[in-house]
PDB file of N, CA and C and ligand atoms in Angstrom:
ATOM      1  N   MET A  30     186.219-103.801  22.654  1.00 75.00           N
ATOM      2  CA  MET A  30     186.675-102.608  23.369  1.00 75.00           C
ATOM      3  C   MET A  30     186.291-102.711  24.846  1.00 75.00           C
ATOM      4  N   ASP A  31     187.237-102.367  25.705  1.00 93.00           N
ATOM      5  CA  ASP A  31     186.995-102.521  27.131  1.00 93.00           C
ATOM      6  C   ASP A  31     186.507-101.196  27.722  1.00 93.00           C
ATOM      7  N   CYS A  32     185.222-100.925  27.524  1.00 98.00           N
ATOM      8  CA  CYS A  32     184.676 -99.656  28.008  1.00 98.00           C
ATOM      9  C   CYS A  32     183.538 -99.946  28.976  1.00 98.00           C
ATOM     10  N   ILE A  33     183.675 -99.440  30.201  1.00 98.00           N
ATOM     11  CA  ILE A  33     182.692 -99.723  31.245  1.00 98.00           C
ATOM     12  C   ILE A  33     181.298 -99.203  30.876  1.00 98.00           C
ATOM     13  N   PHE A  34     181.238 -98.027  30.253  1.00 98.00           N
ATOM     14  CA  PHE A  34     179.920 -97.481  29.913  1.00 98.00           C
ATOM     15  C   PHE A  34     179.290 -98.227  28.738  1.00 98.00           C
ATOM     16  N   CYS A  35     180.099 -98.726  27.802  1.00 98.00           N
ATOM     17  CA  CYS A  35     179.534 -99.583  26.742  1.00 98.00           C
ATOM     18  C   CYS A  35     178.919-100.837  27.371  1.00 98.00           C
ATOM     19  N   LYS A  36     179.602-101.379  28.363  1.00 98.00           N
ATOM     20  CA  LYS A  36     179.079-102.583  29.032  1.00 98.00           C
ATOM     21  C   LYS A  36     177.779-102.279  29.761  1.00 98.00           C
ATOM     22  N   ILE A  37     177.718-101.108  30.408  1.00 98.00           N
ATOM     23  CA  ILE A  37     176.489-100.715  31.101  1.00 98.00           C
ATOM     24  C   ILE A  37     175.364-100.523  30.085  1.00 98.00           C
ATOM     25  N   VAL A  38     175.663 -99.812  28.983  1.00 98.00           N
ATOM     26  CA  VAL A  38     174.667 -99.595  27.926  1.00 98.00           C
ATOM     27  C   VAL A  38     174.134-100.945  27.417  1.00 98.00           C
ATOM     28  N   ASN A  39     175.043-101.927  27.290  1.00 97.00           N
ATOM     29  CA  ASN A  39     174.651-103.241  26.765  1.00 97.00           C
ATOM     30  C   ASN A  39     174.017-104.145  27.817  1.00 97.00           C
ATOM     31  N   GLY A  40     173.819-103.604  29.025  1.00 97.00           N
ATOM     32  CA  GLY A  40     173.112-104.356  30.065  1.00 97.00           C
ATOM     33  C   GLY A  40     173.951-105.410  30.759  1.00 97.00           C
ATOM     34  N   GLU A  41     175.268-105.348  30.600  1.00 97.00           N
ATOM     35  CA  GLU A  41     176.119-106.410  31.165  1.00 97.00           C
ATOM     36  C   GLU A  41     176.167-106.418  32.685  1.00 97.00           C
ATOM     37  N   PHE A  42     175.830-105.266  33.310  1.00 97.00           N
ATOM     38  CA  PHE A  42     175.864-105.217  34.780  1.00 97.00           C
ATOM     39  C   PHE A  42     174.468-105.073  35.386  1.00 97.00           C
ATOM     40  N   ASN A  43     173.450-105.251  34.535  1.00 97.00           N
ATOM     41  CA  ASN A  43     172.064-105.089  35.005  1.00 97.00           C
ATOM     42  C   ASN A  43     171.825-103.759  35.707  1.00 97.00           C
ATOM     43  N   THR A  44     172.486-102.716  35.248  1.00 97.00           N
ATOM     44  CA  THR A  44     172.318-101.380  35.817  1.00 97.00           C
ATOM     45  C   THR A  44     170.888-100.890  35.560  1.00 97.00           C
ATOM     46  N   GLU A  45     170.296-100.317  36.591  1.00 98.00           N
ATOM     47  CA  GLU A  45     168.936 -99.789  36.407  1.00 98.00           C
ATOM     48  C   GLU A  45     169.003 -98.460  35.657  1.00 98.00           C
ATOM     49  N   PHE A  46     168.243 -98.371  34.578  1.00 98.00           N
ATOM     50  CA  PHE A  46     168.167 -97.117  33.832  1.00 98.00           C
ATOM     51  C   PHE A  46     166.963 -96.329  34.344  1.00 98.00           C
ATOM     52  N   VAL A  47     167.217 -95.105  34.800  1.00 98.00           N
ATOM     53  CA  VAL A  47     166.102 -94.289  35.293  1.00 98.00           C
ATOM     54  C   VAL A  47     165.348 -93.680  34.109  1.00 98.00           C
ATOM     55  N   TYR A  48     166.011 -93.695  32.948  1.00 98.00           N
ATOM     56  CA  TYR A  48     165.393 -93.193  31.720  1.00 98.00           C
ATOM     57  C   TYR A  48     166.216 -93.746  30.561  1.00 98.00           C
ATOM     58  N   GLU A  49     165.562 -93.988  29.431  1.00 98.00           N
ATOM     59  CA  GLU A  49     166.309 -94.373  28.228  1.00 98.00           C
ATOM     60  C   GLU A  49     165.508 -94.013  27.002  1.00 98.00           C
ATOM     61  N   ASN A  50     166.213 -93.798  25.918  1.00 98.00           N
ATOM     62  CA  ASN A  50     165.575 -93.569  24.621  1.00 98.00           C
ATOM     63  C   ASN A  50     166.489 -94.156  23.542  1.00 98.00           C
ATOM     64  N   GLU A  51     166.173 -93.831  22.309  1.00 98.00           N
ATOM     65  CA  GLU A  51     166.923 -94.379  21.175  1.00 98.00           C
ATOM     66  C   GLU A  51     168.419 -94.012  21.233  1.00 98.00           C
ATOM     67  N   TYR A  52     168.721 -92.862  21.813  1.00 98.00           N
ATOM     68  CA  TYR A  52     170.079 -92.332  21.741  1.00 98.00           C
ATOM     69  C   TYR A  52     170.915 -92.538  22.997  1.00 98.00           C
ATOM     70  N   ALA A  53     170.245 -92.651  24.139  1.00 98.00           N
ATOM     71  CA  ALA A  53     170.997 -92.621  25.393  1.00 98.00           C
ATOM     72  C   ALA A  53     170.313 -93.414  26.501  1.00 98.00           C
ATOM     73  N   VAL A  54     171.113 -93.736  27.515  1.00 98.00           N
ATOM     74  CA  VAL A  54     170.558 -94.296  28.746  1.00 98.00           C
ATOM     75  C   VAL A  54     170.975 -93.356  29.880  1.00 98.00           C
ATOM     76  N   VAL A  55     170.189 -93.372  30.956  1.00 98.00           N
ATOM     77  CA  VAL A  55     170.491 -92.538  32.118  1.00 98.00           C
ATOM     78  C   VAL A  55     170.457 -93.429  33.356  1.00 98.00           C
ATOM     79  N   PHE A  56     171.533 -93.343  34.141  1.00 98.00           N
ATOM     80  CA  PHE A  56     171.584 -94.144  35.375  1.00 98.00           C
ATOM     81  C   PHE A  56     172.269 -93.352  36.471  1.00 98.00           C
ATOM     82  N   LYS A  57     172.149 -93.840  37.703  1.00 98.00           N
ATOM     83  CA  LYS A  57     172.731 -93.145  38.857  1.00 98.00           C
ATOM     84  C   LYS A  57     174.237 -93.333  38.884  1.00 98.00           C
ATOM     85  N   ASP A  58     174.953 -92.261  39.203  1.00 98.00           N
ATOM     86  CA  ASP A  58     176.398 -92.354  39.384  1.00 98.00           C
ATOM     87  C   ASP A  58     176.683 -93.228  40.604  1.00 98.00           C
ATOM     88  N   ILE A  59     177.665 -94.101  40.476  1.00 98.00           N
ATOM     89  CA  ILE A  59     177.986 -95.051  41.555  1.00 98.00           C
ATOM     90  C   ILE A  59     178.590 -94.327  42.768  1.00 98.00           C
ATOM     91  N   ASN A  60     179.157 -93.152  42.541  1.00 98.00           N
ATOM     92  CA  ASN A  60     179.817 -92.397  43.616  1.00 98.00           C
ATOM     93  C   ASN A  60     179.253 -90.973  43.621  1.00 98.00           C
ATOM     94  N   PRO A  61     177.999 -90.821  44.091  1.00 98.00           N
ATOM     95  CA  PRO A  61     177.293 -89.546  43.931  1.00 98.00           C
ATOM     96  C   PRO A  61     177.959 -88.370  44.624  1.00 98.00           C
ATOM     97  N   LYS A  62     178.020 -87.243  43.909  1.00 97.00           N
ATOM     98  CA  LYS A  62     178.611 -86.026  44.461  1.00 97.00           C
ATOM     99  C   LYS A  62     177.539 -84.983  44.748  1.00 97.00           C
ATOM    100  N   ALA A  63     176.299 -85.410  44.778  1.00 98.00           N
ATOM    101  CA  ALA A  63     175.161 -84.549  45.099  1.00 98.00           C
ATOM    102  C   ALA A  63     174.028 -85.478  45.540  1.00 98.00           C
ATOM    103  N   ASP A  64     172.931 -84.882  46.067  1.00 98.00           N
ATOM    104  CA  ASP A  64     171.810 -85.724  46.502  1.00 98.00           C
ATOM    105  C   ASP A  64     171.299 -86.563  45.324  1.00 98.00           C
ATOM    106  N   ILE A  65     171.217 -85.915  44.180  1.00 98.00           N
ATOM    107  CA  ILE A  65     170.868 -86.627  42.942  1.00 98.00           C
ATOM    108  C   ILE A  65     172.049 -86.466  41.994  1.00 98.00           C
ATOM    109  N   HIS A  66     172.571 -87.574  41.509  1.00 98.00           N
ATOM    110  CA  HIS A  66     173.711 -87.524  40.575  1.00 98.00           C
ATOM    111  C   HIS A  66     173.477 -88.601  39.511  1.00 98.00           C
ATOM    112  N   LEU A  67     173.098 -88.109  38.329  1.00 98.00           N
ATOM    113  CA  LEU A  67     172.786 -89.017  37.219  1.00 98.00           C
ATOM    114  C   LEU A  67     173.794 -88.833  36.101  1.00 98.00           C
ATOM    115  N   LEU A  68     173.918 -89.845  35.273  1.00 99.00           N
ATOM    116  CA  LEU A  68     174.790 -89.777  34.098  1.00 99.00           C
ATOM    117  C   LEU A  68     173.974 -90.073  32.850  1.00 99.00           C
ATOM    118  N   VAL A  69     174.050 -89.175  31.891  1.00 99.00           N
ATOM    119  CA  VAL A  69     173.406 -89.385  30.588  1.00 99.00           C
ATOM    120  C   VAL A  69     174.495 -89.899  29.648  1.00 99.00           C
ATOM    121  N   VAL A  70     174.293 -91.097  29.136  1.00 98.00           N
ATOM    122  CA  VAL A  70     175.345 -91.781  28.383  1.00 98.00           C
ATOM    123  C   VAL A  70     174.823 -92.196  27.009  1.00 98.00           C
ATOM    124  N   PRO A  71     175.454 -91.718  25.937  1.00 98.00           N
ATOM    125  CA  PRO A  71     175.001 -92.129  24.604  1.00 98.00           C
ATOM    126  C   PRO A  71     175.201 -93.626  24.378  1.00 98.00           C
ATOM    127  N   ARG A  72     174.289 -94.238  23.657  1.00 98.00           N
ATOM    128  CA  ARG A  72     174.434 -95.672  23.352  1.00 98.00           C
ATOM    129  C   ARG A  72     175.667 -95.919  22.490  1.00 98.00           C
ATOM    130  N   LEU A  73     175.980 -94.921  21.662  1.00 98.00           N
ATOM    131  CA  LEU A  73     177.135 -95.024  20.764  1.00 98.00           C
ATOM    132  C   LEU A  73     178.406 -94.648  21.519  1.00 98.00           C
ATOM    133  N   HIS A  74     179.478 -95.385  21.317  1.00 98.00           N
ATOM    134  CA  HIS A  74     180.744 -95.042  21.974  1.00 98.00           C
ATOM    135  C   HIS A  74     181.423 -93.872  21.264  1.00 98.00           C
ATOM    136  N   VAL A  75     181.534 -92.757  21.997  1.00 98.00           N
ATOM    137  CA  VAL A  75     182.319 -91.601  21.555  1.00 98.00           C
ATOM    138  C   VAL A  75     183.157 -91.236  22.771  1.00 98.00           C
ATOM    139  N   GLU A  76     184.452 -91.035  22.592  1.00 98.00           N
ATOM    140  CA  GLU A  76     185.314 -90.849  23.766  1.00 98.00           C
ATOM    141  C   GLU A  76     184.989 -89.607  24.586  1.00 98.00           C
ATOM    142  N   SER A  77     184.820 -88.492  23.897  1.00 98.00           N
ATOM    143  CA  SER A  77     184.594 -87.237  24.615  1.00 98.00           C
ATOM    144  C   SER A  77     184.108 -86.180  23.639  1.00 98.00           C
ATOM    145  N   LEU A  78     183.894 -84.974  24.161  1.00 98.00           N
ATOM    146  CA  LEU A  78     183.503 -83.850  23.292  1.00 98.00           C
ATOM    147  C   LEU A  78     184.571 -83.568  22.241  1.00 98.00           C
ATOM    148  N   ASN A  79     185.813 -83.929  22.538  1.00 97.00           N
ATOM    149  CA  ASN A  79     186.890 -83.702  21.563  1.00 97.00           C
ATOM    150  C   ASN A  79     186.726 -84.566  20.317  1.00 97.00           C
ATOM    151  N   GLU A  80     186.023 -85.668  20.435  1.00 97.00           N
ATOM    152  CA  GLU A  80     185.876 -86.589  19.301  1.00 97.00           C
ATOM    153  C   GLU A  80     184.532 -86.503  18.605  1.00 97.00           C
ATOM    154  N   ILE A  81     183.518 -85.971  19.303  1.00 96.00           N
ATOM    155  CA  ILE A  81     182.171 -86.045  18.717  1.00 96.00           C
ATOM    156  C   ILE A  81     182.048 -85.133  17.497  1.00 96.00           C
ATOM    157  N   GLU A  82     181.354 -85.648  16.481  1.00 95.00           N
ATOM    158  CA  GLU A  82     181.125 -84.850  15.273  1.00 95.00           C
ATOM    159  C   GLU A  82     179.650 -84.762  14.942  1.00 95.00           C
ATOM    160  N   ASP A  83     178.859 -85.546  15.651  1.00 96.00           N
ATOM    161  CA  ASP A  83     177.445 -85.667  15.324  1.00 96.00           C
ATOM    162  C   ASP A  83     176.622 -84.631  16.108  1.00 96.00           C
ATOM    163  N   GLU A  84     176.269 -83.555  15.440  1.00 97.00           N
ATOM    164  CA  GLU A  84     175.497 -82.480  16.089  1.00 97.00           C
ATOM    165  C   GLU A  84     174.148 -82.969  16.577  1.00 97.00           C
ATOM    166  N   LEU A  85     173.534 -83.821  15.767  1.00 97.00           N
ATOM    167  CA  LEU A  85     172.217 -84.334  16.130  1.00 97.00           C
ATOM    168  C   LEU A  85     172.298 -85.092  17.458  1.00 97.00           C
ATOM    169  N   LEU A  86     173.327 -85.930  17.588  1.00 98.00           N
ATOM    170  CA  LEU A  86     173.479 -86.701  18.832  1.00 98.00           C
ATOM    171  C   LEU A  86     173.665 -85.761  20.025  1.00 98.00           C
ATOM    172  N   LEU A  87     174.474 -84.720  19.854  1.00 97.00           N
ATOM    173  CA  LEU A  87     174.689 -83.774  20.964  1.00 97.00           C
ATOM    174  C   LEU A  87     173.376 -83.129  21.384  1.00 97.00           C
ATOM    175  N   GLY A  88     172.583 -82.733  20.405  1.00 98.00           N
ATOM    176  CA  GLY A  88     171.279 -82.153  20.700  1.00 98.00           C
ATOM    177  C   GLY A  88     170.369 -83.151  21.398  1.00 98.00           C
ATOM    178  N   LYS A  89     170.398 -84.381  20.920  1.00 98.00           N
ATOM    179  CA  LYS A  89     169.550 -85.424  21.528  1.00 98.00           C
ATOM    180  C   LYS A  89     169.970 -85.679  22.975  1.00 98.00           C
ATOM    181  N   LEU A  90     171.265 -85.601  23.242  1.00 98.00           N
ATOM    182  CA  LEU A  90     171.733 -85.817  24.619  1.00 98.00           C
ATOM    183  C   LEU A  90     171.223 -84.706  25.529  1.00 98.00           C
ATOM    184  N   MET A  91     171.263 -83.461  25.063  1.00 98.00           N
ATOM    185  CA  MET A  91     170.759 -82.360  25.883  1.00 98.00           C
ATOM    186  C   MET A  91     169.240 -82.475  26.066  1.00 98.00           C
ATOM    187  N   MET A  92     168.543 -82.920  25.032  1.00 98.00           N
ATOM    188  CA  MET A  92     167.095 -83.118  25.172  1.00 98.00           C
ATOM    189  C   MET A  92     166.798 -84.280  26.128  1.00 98.00           C
ATOM    190  N   THR A  93     167.730 -85.228  26.201  1.00 98.00           N
ATOM    191  CA  THR A  93     167.570 -86.329  27.163  1.00 98.00           C
ATOM    192  C   THR A  93     167.706 -85.800  28.586  1.00 98.00           C
ATOM    193  N   VAL A  94     168.624 -84.848  28.785  1.00 98.00           N
ATOM    194  CA  VAL A  94     168.732 -84.194  30.099  1.00 98.00           C
ATOM    195  C   VAL A  94     167.381 -83.579  30.459  1.00 98.00           C
ATOM    196  N   LYS A  95     166.820 -82.873  29.512  1.00 98.00           N
ATOM    197  CA  LYS A  95     165.530 -82.221  29.757  1.00 98.00           C
ATOM    198  C   LYS A  95     164.438 -83.238  30.077  1.00 98.00           C
ATOM    199  N   ALA A  96     164.417 -84.311  29.312  1.00 98.00           N
ATOM    200  CA  ALA A  96     163.358 -85.317  29.497  1.00 98.00           C
ATOM    201  C   ALA A  96     163.471 -86.027  30.841  1.00 98.00           C
ATOM    202  N   VAL A  97     164.683 -86.396  31.220  1.00 98.00           N
ATOM    203  CA  VAL A  97     164.816 -87.168  32.465  1.00 98.00           C
ATOM    204  C   VAL A  97     164.569 -86.278  33.683  1.00 98.00           C
ATOM    205  N   THR A  98     165.021 -85.027  33.633  1.00 98.00           N
ATOM    206  CA  THR A  98     164.779 -84.148  34.777  1.00 98.00           C
ATOM    207  C   THR A  98     163.280 -83.844  34.896  1.00 98.00           C
ATOM    208  N   LYS A  99     162.646 -83.689  33.764  1.00 98.00           N
ATOM    209  CA  LYS A  99     161.193 -83.459  33.796  1.00 98.00           C
ATOM    210  C   LYS A  99     160.474 -84.673  34.376  1.00 98.00           C
ATOM    211  N   LYS A 100     160.862 -85.851  33.901  1.00 98.00           N
ATOM    212  CA  LYS A 100     160.230 -87.095  34.372  1.00 98.00           C
ATOM    213  C   LYS A 100     160.379 -87.253  35.891  1.00 98.00           C
ATOM    214  N   LEU A 101     161.544 -86.895  36.410  1.00 98.00           N
ATOM    215  CA  LEU A 101     161.806 -87.084  37.845  1.00 98.00           C
ATOM    216  C   LEU A 101     161.432 -85.857  38.678  1.00 98.00           C
ATOM    217  N   GLY A 102     160.944 -84.806  38.023  1.00 98.00           N
ATOM    218  CA  GLY A 102     160.532 -83.612  38.751  1.00 98.00           C
ATOM    219  C   GLY A 102     161.703 -82.808  39.303  1.00 98.00           C
ATOM    220  N   ILE A 103     162.849 -82.912  38.648  1.00 98.00           N
ATOM    221  CA  ILE A 103     164.035 -82.161  39.085  1.00 98.00           C
ATOM    222  C   ILE A 103     164.008 -80.809  38.359  1.00 98.00           C
ATOM    223  N   LYS A 104     163.734 -79.759  39.126  1.00 95.00           N
ATOM    224  CA  LYS A 104     163.547 -78.451  38.477  1.00 95.00           C
ATOM    225  C   LYS A 104     164.834 -77.645  38.404  1.00 95.00           C
ATOM    226  N   SER A 105     165.744 -77.923  39.335  1.00 97.00           N
ATOM    227  CA  SER A 105     166.973 -77.141  39.428  1.00 97.00           C
ATOM    228  C   SER A 105     168.149 -78.107  39.456  1.00 97.00           C
ATOM    229  N   PHE A 106     169.047 -77.952  38.523  1.00 98.00           N
ATOM    230  CA  PHE A 106     170.147 -78.919  38.439  1.00 98.00           C
ATOM    231  C   PHE A 106     171.335 -78.316  37.703  1.00 98.00           C
ATOM    232  N   ARG A 107     172.472 -78.960  37.878  1.00 98.00           N
ATOM    233  CA  ARG A 107     173.705 -78.544  37.191  1.00 98.00           C
ATOM    234  C   ARG A 107     174.110 -79.663  36.237  1.00 98.00           C
ATOM    235  N   THR A 108     174.546 -79.284  35.037  1.00 98.00           N
ATOM    236  CA  THR A 108     175.080 -80.275  34.098  1.00 98.00           C
ATOM    237  C   THR A 108     176.580 -80.054  33.959  1.00 98.00           C
ATOM    238  N   VAL A 109     177.311 -81.159  33.888  1.00 98.00           N
ATOM    239  CA  VAL A 109     178.773 -81.092  33.772  1.00 98.00           C
ATOM    240  C   VAL A 109     179.227 -82.111  32.729  1.00 98.00           C
ATOM    241  N   ILE A 110     180.137 -81.680  31.866  1.00 98.00           N
ATOM    242  CA  ILE A 110     180.802 -82.613  30.941  1.00 98.00           C
ATOM    243  C   ILE A 110     182.302 -82.432  31.123  1.00 98.00           C
ATOM    244  N   ASN A 111     182.973 -83.431  31.653  1.00 98.00           N
ATOM    245  CA  ASN A 111     184.427 -83.373  31.785  1.00 98.00           C
ATOM    246  C   ASN A 111     185.050 -83.866  30.484  1.00 98.00           C
ATOM    247  N   THR A 112     185.974 -83.083  29.963  1.00 98.00           N
ATOM    248  CA  THR A 112     186.613 -83.447  28.693  1.00 98.00           C
ATOM    249  C   THR A 112     188.120 -83.479  28.880  1.00 98.00           C
ATOM    250  N   GLY A 113     188.673 -84.693  28.819  1.00 98.00           N
ATOM    251  CA  GLY A 113     190.123 -84.852  28.967  1.00 98.00           C
ATOM    252  C   GLY A 113     190.541 -85.140  30.396  1.00 98.00           C
ATOM    253  N   LYS A 114     191.624 -85.879  30.499  1.00 98.00           N
ATOM    254  CA  LYS A 114     192.143 -86.357  31.787  1.00 98.00           C
ATOM    255  C   LYS A 114     192.380 -85.213  32.777  1.00 98.00           C
ATOM    256  N   GLU A 115     193.003 -84.136  32.295  1.00 98.00           N
ATOM    257  CA  GLU A 115     193.350 -83.040  33.198  1.00 98.00           C
ATOM    258  C   GLU A 115     192.139 -82.275  33.698  1.00 98.00           C
ATOM    259  N   ALA A 116     191.024 -82.434  33.016  1.00 98.00           N
ATOM    260  CA  ALA A 116     189.777 -81.801  33.462  1.00 98.00           C
ATOM    261  C   ALA A 116     188.983 -82.741  34.363  1.00 98.00           C
ATOM    262  N   GLY A 117     189.532 -83.921  34.617  1.00 97.00           N
ATOM    263  CA  GLY A 117     188.862 -84.840  35.524  1.00 97.00           C
ATOM    264  C   GLY A 117     188.080 -85.951  34.851  1.00 97.00           C
ATOM    265  N   GLN A 118     188.202 -86.061  33.520  1.00 98.00           N
ATOM    266  CA  GLN A 118     187.485 -87.171  32.864  1.00 98.00           C
ATOM    267  C   GLN A 118     188.159 -88.489  33.215  1.00 98.00           C
ATOM    268  N   GLU A 119     187.346 -89.404  33.745  1.00 98.00           N
ATOM    269  CA  GLU A 119     187.873 -90.712  34.155  1.00 98.00           C
ATOM    270  C   GLU A 119     187.384 -91.813  33.243  1.00 98.00           C
ATOM    271  N   VAL A 120     186.171 -91.641  32.739  1.00 98.00           N
ATOM    272  CA  VAL A 120     185.594 -92.642  31.829  1.00 98.00           C
ATOM    273  C   VAL A 120     185.549 -92.024  30.436  1.00 98.00           C
ATOM    274  N   PHE A 121     186.275 -92.645  29.515  1.00 98.00           N
ATOM    275  CA  PHE A 121     186.399 -92.066  28.171  1.00 98.00           C
ATOM    276  C   PHE A 121     185.311 -92.591  27.232  1.00 98.00           C
ATOM    277  N   HIS A 122     184.100 -92.390  27.695  1.00 98.00           N
ATOM    278  CA  HIS A 122     182.877 -92.589  26.903  1.00 98.00           C
ATOM    279  C   HIS A 122     182.022 -91.392  27.315  1.00 98.00           C
ATOM    280  N   LEU A 123     181.823 -90.497  26.364  1.00 98.00           N
ATOM    281  CA  LEU A 123     181.132 -89.232  26.630  1.00 98.00           C
ATOM    282  C   LEU A 123     179.926 -89.412  27.560  1.00 98.00           C
ATOM    283  N   HIS A 124     179.789 -88.509  28.521  1.00 98.00           N
ATOM    284  CA  HIS A 124     178.623 -88.548  29.410  1.00 98.00           C
ATOM    285  C   HIS A 124     178.363 -87.159  29.970  1.00 98.00           C
ATOM    286  N   ILE A 125     177.120 -86.910  30.276  1.00 98.00           N
ATOM    287  CA  ILE A 125     176.721 -85.643  30.903  1.00 98.00           C
ATOM    288  C   ILE A 125     176.298 -85.953  32.338  1.00 98.00           C
ATOM    289  N   HIS A 126     176.953 -85.274  33.293  1.00 98.00           N
ATOM    290  CA  HIS A 126     176.538 -85.407  34.687  1.00 98.00           C
ATOM    291  C   HIS A 126     175.332 -84.495  34.920  1.00 98.00           C
ATOM    292  N   ILE A 127     174.369 -84.974  35.684  1.00 98.00           N
ATOM    293  CA  ILE A 127     173.263 -84.140  36.181  1.00 98.00           C
ATOM    294  C   ILE A 127     173.356 -84.176  37.702  1.00 98.00           C
ATOM    295  N   LEU A 128     173.543 -82.996  38.299  1.00 98.00           N
ATOM    296  CA  LEU A 128     173.696 -82.918  39.757  1.00 98.00           C
ATOM    297  C   LEU A 128     172.605 -82.021  40.324  1.00 98.00           C
ATOM    298  N   SER A 129     172.002 -82.477  41.414  1.00 98.00           N
ATOM    299  CA  SER A 129     170.964 -81.655  42.034  1.00 98.00           C
ATOM    300  C   SER A 129     170.887 -81.920  43.531  1.00 98.00           C
ATOM    301  N   GLY A 130     170.804 -80.848  44.298  1.00 96.00           N
ATOM    302  CA  GLY A 130     170.705 -80.997  45.742  1.00 96.00           C
ATOM    303  C   GLY A 130     172.064 -81.215  46.365  1.00 96.00           C
ATOM    304  N   GLY A 131     172.360 -80.447  47.414  1.00 92.00           N
ATOM    305  CA  GLY A 131     173.627 -80.638  48.118  1.00 92.00           C
ATOM    306  C   GLY A 131     174.834 -80.185  47.324  1.00 92.00           C
ATOM    307  N   ILE A 132     174.625 -79.312  46.327  1.00 89.00           N
ATOM    308  CA  ILE A 132     175.759 -78.713  45.630  1.00 89.00           C
ATOM    309  C   ILE A 132     175.763 -77.228  45.942  1.00 89.00           C
ATOM    310  N   ASN A 133     176.926 -76.591  45.807  1.00 75.00           N
ATOM    311  CA  ASN A 133     176.921 -75.155  46.116  1.00 75.00           C
ATOM    312  C   ASN A 133     177.195 -74.328  44.871  1.00 75.00           C
TER     313      ASN A 133
HETATM  314  P1  5GP B  68     184.078 -88.461  34.715  1.00 87.06           P
HETATM  315  O1  5GP B  68     185.069 -88.168  35.799  1.00 87.06           O
HETATM  316  O2  5GP B  68     184.676 -89.350  33.645  1.00 87.06           O
HETATM  317  O3  5GP B  68     183.402 -87.252  34.148  1.00 87.06           O
HETATM  318  O4  5GP B  68     182.895 -89.239  35.410  1.00 87.06           O
HETATM  319  C1  5GP B  68     182.830 -90.621  35.503  1.00 87.06           C
HETATM  320  C2  5GP B  68     181.759 -90.918  36.514  1.00 87.06           C
HETATM  321  O5  5GP B  68     181.343 -92.254  36.338  1.00 87.06           O
HETATM  322  C3  5GP B  68     182.231 -90.771  37.965  1.00 87.06           C
HETATM  323  O6  5GP B  68     181.410 -89.820  38.627  1.00 87.06           O
HETATM  324  C4  5GP B  68     182.083 -92.187  38.531  1.00 87.06           C
HETATM  325  O7  5GP B  68     181.625 -92.179  39.868  1.00 87.06           O
HETATM  326  C5  5GP B  68     181.093 -92.828  37.585  1.00 87.06           C
HETATM  327  N1  5GP B  68     181.265 -94.265  37.399  1.00 87.06           N
HETATM  328  C6  5GP B  68     182.434 -94.904  37.124  1.00 87.06           C
HETATM  329  N2  5GP B  68     182.227 -96.228  36.988  1.00 87.06           N
HETATM  330  C7  5GP B  68     180.891 -96.421  37.189  1.00 87.06           C
HETATM  331  C8  5GP B  68     180.070 -97.589  37.186  1.00 87.06           C
HETATM  332  O8  5GP B  68     180.517 -98.714  36.976  1.00 87.06           O
HETATM  333  N3  5GP B  68     178.740 -97.408  37.434  1.00 87.06           N
HETATM  334  C9  5GP B  68     178.208 -96.182  37.667  1.00 87.06           C
HETATM  335  N4  5GP B  68     176.895 -96.134  37.889  1.00 87.06           N
HETATM  336  N5  5GP B  68     178.950 -95.054  37.675  1.00 87.06           N
HETATM  337  C10 5GP B  68     180.278 -95.173  37.448  1.00 87.06           C
HETATM  338 ZN1   ZN B  69     182.044 -96.928  25.466  1.00 87.06          ZN
END
């Protein structure tokens, strides 16, 4: 499968992970839209919220948001999940954006 985030998860681009656990990796967005712009990406390939069925994984992803923001001392942040092309989803491997600083 030709999925850029699967390749990143598998270390094919030597992307630096600012945080990782059993369920997900977290790395900086290549085209940041805020002072801090991170992506929480599940290790498992799921296209989007429209396809996910695993409640446990969804919970683990949100707890990963909590863990990485705590680790980096980010107290105030916005989370975004784009679902579907018309909503702006460009990478069809589920991910949670974490944005902080320089957003309105
Ligand atoms: P979406 O629009 O699908 O919700 O968000 C995809 C995000 O992934 C975009 O903000 C884009 O900048 C980011 N992105 C796309 N390709 C890469 C990549 O190869 N590396 C990193 N670090 N981010 C990427
Ligand atoms: Zn994938």
